[in-house]
Short mmCIF file of C-alpha atoms (C1' of nucleotides) in Angstrom, two decimals:
data_model
loop_
_atom_site.label_atom_id
_atom_site.label_comp_id
_atom_site.label_asym_id
_atom_site.label_seq_id
_atom_site.Cartn_x
_atom_site.Cartn_y
_atom_site.Cartn_z
CA MET M 542 -2.51 6.89 3.88
CA GLU M 543 0.64 6.95 5.24
CA LEU M 544 2.70 9.89 5.02
CA LEU M 545 6.76 9.36 2.59
CA ARG M 546 8.93 11.54 5.48
CA PRO M 547 11.01 13.64 3.23
CA ASP M 548 14.58 12.60 4.57
CA MET M 549 14.14 9.47 2.45
CA PHE M 550 14.49 11.48 -0.54
CA HIS M 551 18.14 12.47 -1.76
CA PRO M 552 19.14 16.27 -2.87
CA ALA M 553 19.89 13.79 -5.95
CA CYS M 554 16.94 12.38 -6.86
CA PRO M 555 13.93 14.93 -7.58
CA ASN M 556 12.04 16.40 -4.52
CA SER M 557 8.62 16.41 -6.09
CA VAL M 558 7.97 12.71 -5.13
CA MET M 559 4.89 12.03 -4.10
CA PRO M 560 3.81 11.90 -1.16
CA ILE M 561 1.16 9.95 0.35
CA ARG M 562 0.39 7.11 -0.43
CA ILE M 563 -3.10 5.31 -0.22
CA GLY M 564 -2.18 2.33 1.28
CA ASP M 565 -4.98 0.13 2.69
CA LYS M 566 -6.82 -2.09 0.64
CA TRP M 567 -10.14 -0.02 1.26
CA SER M 568 -10.09 3.65 1.79
CA ALA M 569 -10.90 4.59 -2.55
CA MET M 570 -12.85 2.64 -2.72
CA VAL M 571 -15.34 3.42 0.52
CA VAL M 572 -14.79 7.23 -1.10
CA VAL M 573 -15.77 6.29 -4.96
CA CYS M 574 -19.66 4.16 -2.82
CA LEU M 575 -19.53 7.13 -0.82
CA GLU M 576 -19.99 10.24 -4.28
CA GLN M 577 -23.54 9.63 -4.57
CA GLY M 578 -24.10 11.41 -1.19
CA PRO M 579 -23.76 9.78 2.53
CA ARG M 580 -23.88 6.33 3.88
CA ARG M 581 -24.86 4.24 6.83
CA PHE M 582 -22.26 1.31 8.03
CA SER M 583 -24.00 -1.50 7.31
CA GLU M 584 -24.37 0.21 3.10
CA LEU M 585 -20.72 0.44 2.72
CA ARG M 586 -19.74 -3.23 5.06
CA VAL M 587 -22.33 -5.86 3.26
CA PRO M 588 -22.25 -4.04 -0.55
CA MET M 589 -18.73 -3.67 -0.88
CA HIS M 590 -17.80 -7.56 0.89
CA ILE M 591 -15.89 -6.01 3.42
CA THR M 592 -16.66 -9.49 5.73
CA THR M 593 -15.51 -8.12 9.09
CA PRO M 594 -17.01 -4.95 10.80
CA LYS M 595 -13.46 -3.87 12.14
CA VAL M 596 -11.90 -3.70 8.92
CA LEU M 597 -14.76 -1.21 8.13
CA THR M 598 -13.81 0.73 11.14
CA GLN M 599 -11.14 0.34 11.07
CA THR M 600 -10.46 2.45 6.94
CA LEU M 601 -13.81 5.02 8.04
CA ARG M 602 -11.82 6.58 11.25
CA ALA M 603 -8.61 6.54 9.23
CA LEU M 604 -10.17 8.79 6.38
CA GLU M 605 -12.33 10.85 9.04
CA ARG M 606 -8.91 11.19 10.62
CA ASP M 607 -7.94 12.94 7.57
CA GLY M 608 -10.24 14.95 6.80
CA MET M 609 -11.92 12.89 3.43
CA ILE M 610 -15.92 11.79 5.15
CA THR M 611 -17.68 12.63 8.63
CA ARG M 612 -19.07 10.32 11.09
CA THR M 613 -22.57 11.42 12.19
CA VAL M 614 -23.98 9.62 14.75
CA HIS M 615 -27.64 10.14 14.85
CA ALA M 616 -29.74 10.51 18.02
CA GLU M 617 -32.07 7.84 17.55
CA VAL M 618 -32.75 3.89 18.20
CA PRO M 619 -32.30 1.80 16.95
CA PRO M 620 -28.77 4.13 16.06
CA ARG M 621 -28.23 5.56 12.73
CA VAL M 622 -24.04 6.34 11.82
CA GLU M 623 -23.96 7.86 8.69
CA TYR M 624 -21.13 8.97 7.00
CA GLU M 625 -19.47 11.90 4.05
CA LEU M 626 -17.49 12.93 2.08
CA THR M 627 -15.71 16.19 2.70
CA SER M 628 -14.49 18.65 0.12
CA LEU M 629 -11.28 17.51 0.25
CA GLY M 630 -12.45 13.68 0.12
CA ARG M 631 -14.39 15.31 -3.01
CA ALA M 632 -11.11 16.71 -4.28
CA LEU M 633 -9.49 13.09 -3.35
CA LEU M 634 -12.25 11.87 -5.99
CA ASP M 635 -10.86 13.56 -8.65
CA LEU M 636 -7.56 12.16 -8.66
CA ILE M 637 -9.32 8.12 -8.01
CA ALA M 638 -10.84 9.10 -11.24
CA THR M 639 -7.42 10.09 -12.98
CA SER M 640 -5.64 6.99 -11.70
CA CYS M 641 -8.52 4.93 -13.08
CA ARG M 642 -8.41 6.08 -16.73
CA TRP M 643 -4.51 5.51 -16.82
CA ALA M 644 -6.03 1.77 -15.49
CA ASP M 645 -8.07 1.91 -18.35
CA GLU M 646 -5.37 3.30 -21.04
CA HIS M 647 -2.72 0.83 -19.62
CA LEU M 648 -4.58 -1.96 -17.62
CA PRO M 649 -3.84 -4.09 -21.18
CA ALA M 650 0.24 -3.06 -21.74
CA LEU M 651 0.52 -4.37 -17.99
CA LEU M 652 -1.05 -7.54 -18.04
CA ALA M 653 0.42 -7.57 -21.24
CA ALA M 654 4.38 -7.18 -20.07
CA ARG M 655 3.17 -9.82 -17.23
CA ASP M 656 2.82 -12.64 -19.70
CA ALA M 657 5.50 -11.72 -21.64
CA TYR M 658 7.73 -11.69 -18.47
CA ALA M 659 6.39 -14.73 -16.80
CA SER M 660 7.00 -16.62 -20.49
CA ARG M 661 10.83 -16.03 -20.31
CA THR M 662 11.32 -16.53 -17.15
CA ALA M 663 9.42 -20.11 -17.38
CA GLU M 664 11.30 -21.22 -19.86
CA PRO M 665 15.64 -20.73 -20.08
CA VAL M 666 15.96 -19.30 -23.13
CA SER M 667 19.52 -20.39 -24.52
CA LEU M 668 19.45 -18.07 -27.52
CA ALA M 669 19.88 -14.86 -26.53
CA ALA M 670 22.09 -12.20 -27.42
CA PRO M 671 24.68 -10.30 -25.86
CA GLU M 672 23.59 -6.65 -24.21
CA THR M 673 20.26 -7.16 -24.32
CA THR M 674 17.21 -7.36 -21.61
CA SER M 675 17.11 -9.63 -18.80
CA PRO M 676 18.94 -13.32 -18.79
CA ARG M 677 18.60 -13.96 -15.17
CA PRO M 678 19.74 -17.01 -13.95
CA GLY M 679 16.30 -18.92 -13.71
CA ARG M 680 14.75 -20.00 -9.68
CA MET A 1131 1.56 -2.77 -8.17
CA GLU A 1132 -1.66 -4.86 -6.90
CA LEU A 1133 -4.21 -5.76 -9.01
CA LEU A 1134 -7.66 -5.49 -7.28
CA ARG A 1135 -10.17 -8.52 -8.43
CA PRO A 1136 -13.07 -6.88 -9.31
CA ASP A 1137 -15.69 -9.58 -7.43
CA MET A 1138 -15.08 -7.82 -4.80
CA PHE A 1139 -16.71 -4.55 -6.22
CA HIS A 1140 -21.20 -4.77 -5.90
CA PRO A 1141 -22.92 -3.92 -8.36
CA ALA A 1142 -24.09 -0.86 -6.06
CA CYS A 1143 -21.55 0.05 -6.17
CA PRO A 1144 -20.03 3.00 -9.23
CA ASN A 1145 -17.47 0.08 -11.06
CA SER A 1146 -14.96 2.26 -11.85
CA VAL A 1147 -13.04 2.08 -9.17
CA MET A 1148 -9.42 1.98 -9.48
CA PRO A 1149 -8.20 -1.01 -9.76
CA ILE A 1150 -4.64 -0.50 -9.50
CA ARG A 1151 -2.77 0.23 -6.22
CA ILE A 1152 1.85 1.65 -6.50
CA GLY A 1153 0.68 -0.25 -2.88
CA ASP A 1154 4.96 -0.75 -2.05
CA LYS A 1155 6.98 1.93 -0.87
CA TRP A 1156 9.54 2.23 -3.33
CA SER A 1157 7.72 1.90 -6.72
CA ALA A 1158 6.87 4.82 -7.36
CA MET A 1159 10.11 6.81 -6.08
CA VAL A 1160 12.58 4.18 -8.59
CA VAL A 1161 9.92 5.15 -10.95
CA VAL A 1162 11.07 8.90 -10.34
CA CYS A 1163 14.92 8.31 -9.70
CA LEU A 1164 14.57 6.88 -13.68
CA GLU A 1165 12.67 10.14 -15.46
CA GLN A 1166 16.54 11.86 -16.79
CA GLY A 1167 18.13 8.67 -17.88
CA PRO A 1168 18.68 5.05 -17.16
CA ARG A 1169 20.61 4.63 -13.98
CA ARG A 1170 22.71 1.57 -12.29
CA PHE A 1171 21.36 -0.73 -9.12
CA SER A 1172 24.06 1.93 -6.92
CA GLU A 1173 22.83 4.41 -8.92
CA LEU A 1174 19.33 3.81 -7.06
CA ARG A 1175 20.12 2.00 -3.83
CA VAL A 1176 23.02 4.99 -2.97
CA PRO A 1177 21.36 8.17 -2.80
CA MET A 1178 17.74 7.22 -2.20
CA HIS A 1179 18.90 5.40 1.22
CA ILE A 1180 16.99 2.52 0.86
CA THR A 1181 19.33 0.28 3.16
CA THR A 1182 19.43 -2.70 1.18
CA PRO A 1183 19.87 -4.35 -1.65
CA LYS A 1184 17.57 -6.94 -1.40
CA VAL A 1185 14.41 -5.14 -1.19
CA LEU A 1186 15.94 -2.31 -3.81
CA THR A 1187 16.08 -5.74 -6.30
CA GLN A 1188 12.49 -6.60 -5.26
CA THR A 1189 11.48 -3.36 -5.93
CA LEU A 1190 12.95 -3.52 -9.80
CA ARG A 1191 12.53 -7.02 -10.21
CA ALA A 1192 8.58 -5.72 -9.97
CA LEU A 1193 8.67 -3.13 -12.36
CA GLU A 1194 10.43 -4.89 -14.92
CA ARG A 1195 7.65 -7.54 -14.64
CA ASP A 1196 5.55 -4.70 -14.90
CA GLY A 1197 6.51 -3.57 -18.21
CA MET A 1198 7.64 -0.59 -16.68
CA ILE A 1199 11.64 -0.53 -16.58
CA THR A 1200 14.26 -2.20 -18.45
CA ARG A 1201 17.21 -4.69 -17.35
CA THR A 1202 19.85 -4.50 -19.46
CA VAL A 1203 22.97 -6.17 -18.31
CA HIS A 1204 25.75 -4.92 -19.76
CA ALA A 1205 28.83 -7.75 -20.64
CA GLU A 1206 31.95 -5.90 -19.00
CA VAL A 1207 33.86 -6.47 -15.90
CA PRO A 1208 32.96 -5.31 -13.08
CA PRO A 1209 29.48 -5.90 -14.28
CA ARG A 1210 26.89 -2.68 -14.59
CA VAL A 1211 23.20 -2.89 -14.92
CA GLU A 1212 21.75 -0.82 -16.18
CA TYR A 1213 17.80 0.36 -15.12
CA GLU A 1214 15.39 2.10 -17.80
CA LEU A 1215 12.32 3.67 -18.23
CA THR A 1216 10.37 2.03 -21.16
CA SER A 1217 7.08 3.58 -22.82
CA LEU A 1218 4.44 2.50 -20.00
CA GLY A 1219 6.49 3.63 -16.84
CA ARG A 1220 6.82 6.80 -18.45
CA ALA A 1221 2.94 6.81 -18.83
CA LEU A 1222 2.99 6.15 -14.88
CA LEU A 1223 5.35 9.43 -14.48
CA ASP A 1224 2.50 11.48 -15.65
CA LEU A 1225 -0.47 9.09 -12.80
CA ILE A 1226 2.71 10.15 -10.28
CA ALA A 1227 2.84 14.37 -11.74
CA THR A 1228 -0.88 13.95 -10.78
CA SER A 1229 -0.76 13.33 -7.45
CA CYS A 1230 1.71 15.27 -6.16
CA ARG A 1231 0.10 18.17 -7.89
CA TRP A 1232 -2.70 16.56 -5.67
CA ALA A 1233 -0.54 16.49 -2.79
CA ASP A 1234 0.90 19.58 -2.89
CA GLU A 1235 -2.42 21.06 -3.41
CA HIS A 1236 -4.09 19.29 -0.09
CA LEU A 1237 -2.21 18.42 2.24
CA PRO A 1238 -2.36 20.95 4.27
CA ALA A 1239 -5.84 20.07 4.52
CA LEU A 1240 -4.91 16.95 6.10
CA LEU A 1241 -2.40 18.01 8.08
CA ALA A 1242 -5.24 20.08 9.90
CA ALA A 1243 -7.60 17.57 10.07
CA ARG A 1244 -5.48 15.12 12.01
CA ASP A 1245 -4.17 18.15 13.66
CA ALA A 1246 -8.01 18.65 14.86
CA TYR A 1247 -8.69 14.93 15.50
CA ALA A 1248 -6.32 15.29 17.90
CA SER A 1249 -7.16 17.64 19.58
CA ARG A 1250 -10.28 16.39 19.58
CA THR A 1251 -9.57 13.11 20.87
CA ALA A 1252 -7.29 13.39 23.33
CA GLU A 1253 -9.55 15.58 25.38
CA PRO A 1254 -13.57 14.32 25.85
CA VAL A 1255 -15.35 17.45 25.51
CA SER A 1256 -18.90 17.62 27.19
CA LEU A 1257 -20.71 20.28 25.54
CA ALA A 1258 -21.42 18.77 22.33
CA ALA A 1259 -24.49 18.58 20.75
CA PRO A 1260 -26.72 15.68 19.82
CA GLU A 1261 -26.84 15.62 15.65
CA THR A 1262 -22.96 16.21 15.20
CA THR A 1263 -19.75 14.86 14.38
CA SER A 1264 -18.04 12.44 16.61
CA PRO A 1265 -18.11 11.94 19.91
CA ARG A 1266 -17.16 8.33 20.94
CA PRO A 1267 -16.34 7.17 24.25
CA GLY A 1268 -12.56 7.73 24.64
CA ARG A 1269 -9.76 5.40 24.37
"C1'" DC J 894 29.19 -4.35 -8.53
"C1'" DT J 895 25.40 -6.40 -8.61
"C1'" DG J 896 22.97 -9.08 -6.24
"C1'" DT J 897 21.31 -13.62 -3.26
"C1'" DA J 898 19.72 -16.33 1.23
"C1'" DT J 899 18.14 -16.63 5.97
"C1'" DC J 900 16.28 -14.77 9.49
"C1'" DC J 901 13.37 -11.55 12.24
"C1'" DT J 902 10.16 -7.69 13.31
"C1'" DT J 903 5.93 -5.79 12.13
"C1'" DG J 904 1.98 -3.86 9.84
"C1'" DT J 905 -2.26 -5.18 8.07
"C1'" DT J 906 -5.92 -8.20 7.26
"C1'" DG J 907 -8.99 -11.19 8.76
"C1'" DA J 908 -11.75 -14.84 11.89
"C1'" DT J 909 -13.80 -14.99 15.44
"C1'" DA J 910 -16.85 -13.16 20.34
"C1'" DC J 911 -19.54 -9.84 22.51
"C1'" DT J 912 -21.58 -5.42 24.00
"C1'" DG J 913 -24.20 -0.14 24.12
"C1'" DC W 1133 -27.19 -1.03 14.00
"C1'" DA W 1134 -22.43 0.26 15.24
"C1'" DG W 1135 -19.25 -0.71 16.56
"C1'" DT W 1136 -15.32 -2.86 20.20
"C1'" DA W 1137 -11.67 -6.26 21.69
"C1'" DT W 1138 -9.39 -10.79 21.59
"C1'" DC W 1139 -6.78 -14.22 18.15
"C1'" DA W 1140 -4.35 -16.41 14.39
"C1'" DA W 1141 -2.28 -15.68 9.30
"C1'" DC W 1142 -0.10 -13.42 6.43
"C1'" DA W 1143 2.73 -10.08 3.69
"C1'" DA W 1144 6.33 -6.24 3.32
"C1'" DG W 1145 10.84 -4.52 4.96
"C1'" DG W 1146 14.89 -5.48 6.88
"C1'" DA W 1147 19.45 -7.06 9.14
"C1'" DT W 1148 23.32 -9.71 7.80
"C1'" DA W 1149 25.89 -12.92 5.54
"C1'" DC W 1150 27.21 -14.42 1.58
"C1'" DA W 1151 27.78 -15.08 -3.49
"C1'" DG W 1152 28.69 -15.03 -9.07
#
DNA sequence: CTGTATCCTTGTTGATACTG
DNA sequence: CAGTATCAACAAGGATACAG
């Protein structure tokens, strides 16, 4: 989760711009996988198809640093480490759910737009009227 | 906006995971800057502190491809190109606003967690009890 | 004014191997 | 089991120069 610097915003722009970004590949999915309760390292790595432990470690460390999860080491052999959502992590869960609902609702339109765009850029149509949308020189 | 592949999700994991990601640095800000109406290329580049036109072009092309904005070329000299939100782009505006509200509410807690984490990892405290959170070997 | 074309630096992700 | 260390591949972001 990366913080965007306020100095990137000009006074002319609305200043209530999303100041953070869940910028990495796995964070949101890890949070969702912790929804039902604490999970061990392997219980996250294997089912999520994360091939290497390094990537999962990075993700978990970042989430722990930002107060989204706790990391608990149990003094046993073999070692057992459990990760669990904090209240802040559960709050993030709400935001993720909202994003999911948005995607459920609007993803079809987005995909349709991509198809249309691909069709438009594939063939350089010659009968476009001026003052209209996007007839650019083809690549 | 990057699509996450469904095959990354295991049946054991909840399947309603956020399938898209506003993964780039400028998209959300461009969308917000278009909230009040159409804007020209320079009206976006200059106030947003985007140093190079290439980056803005990439961002605008991606948003156009995904159906979030339209690009209109006016047949004038000097050339005038205006970008405007579509209904889908306005829908995204709602999601961004929700994310902003989340950040307003929870960013202090996140920053506090970062401070606490930095303090924890800076000094290798020696009086930690077992079965507790995160005493790792320091780096 | 509105871009495009290269080049370069950096950050992110992943592969492989090894450790307490 | 739960990681760490190192290296390699790739993509994103930006600097600079140039064009329609």
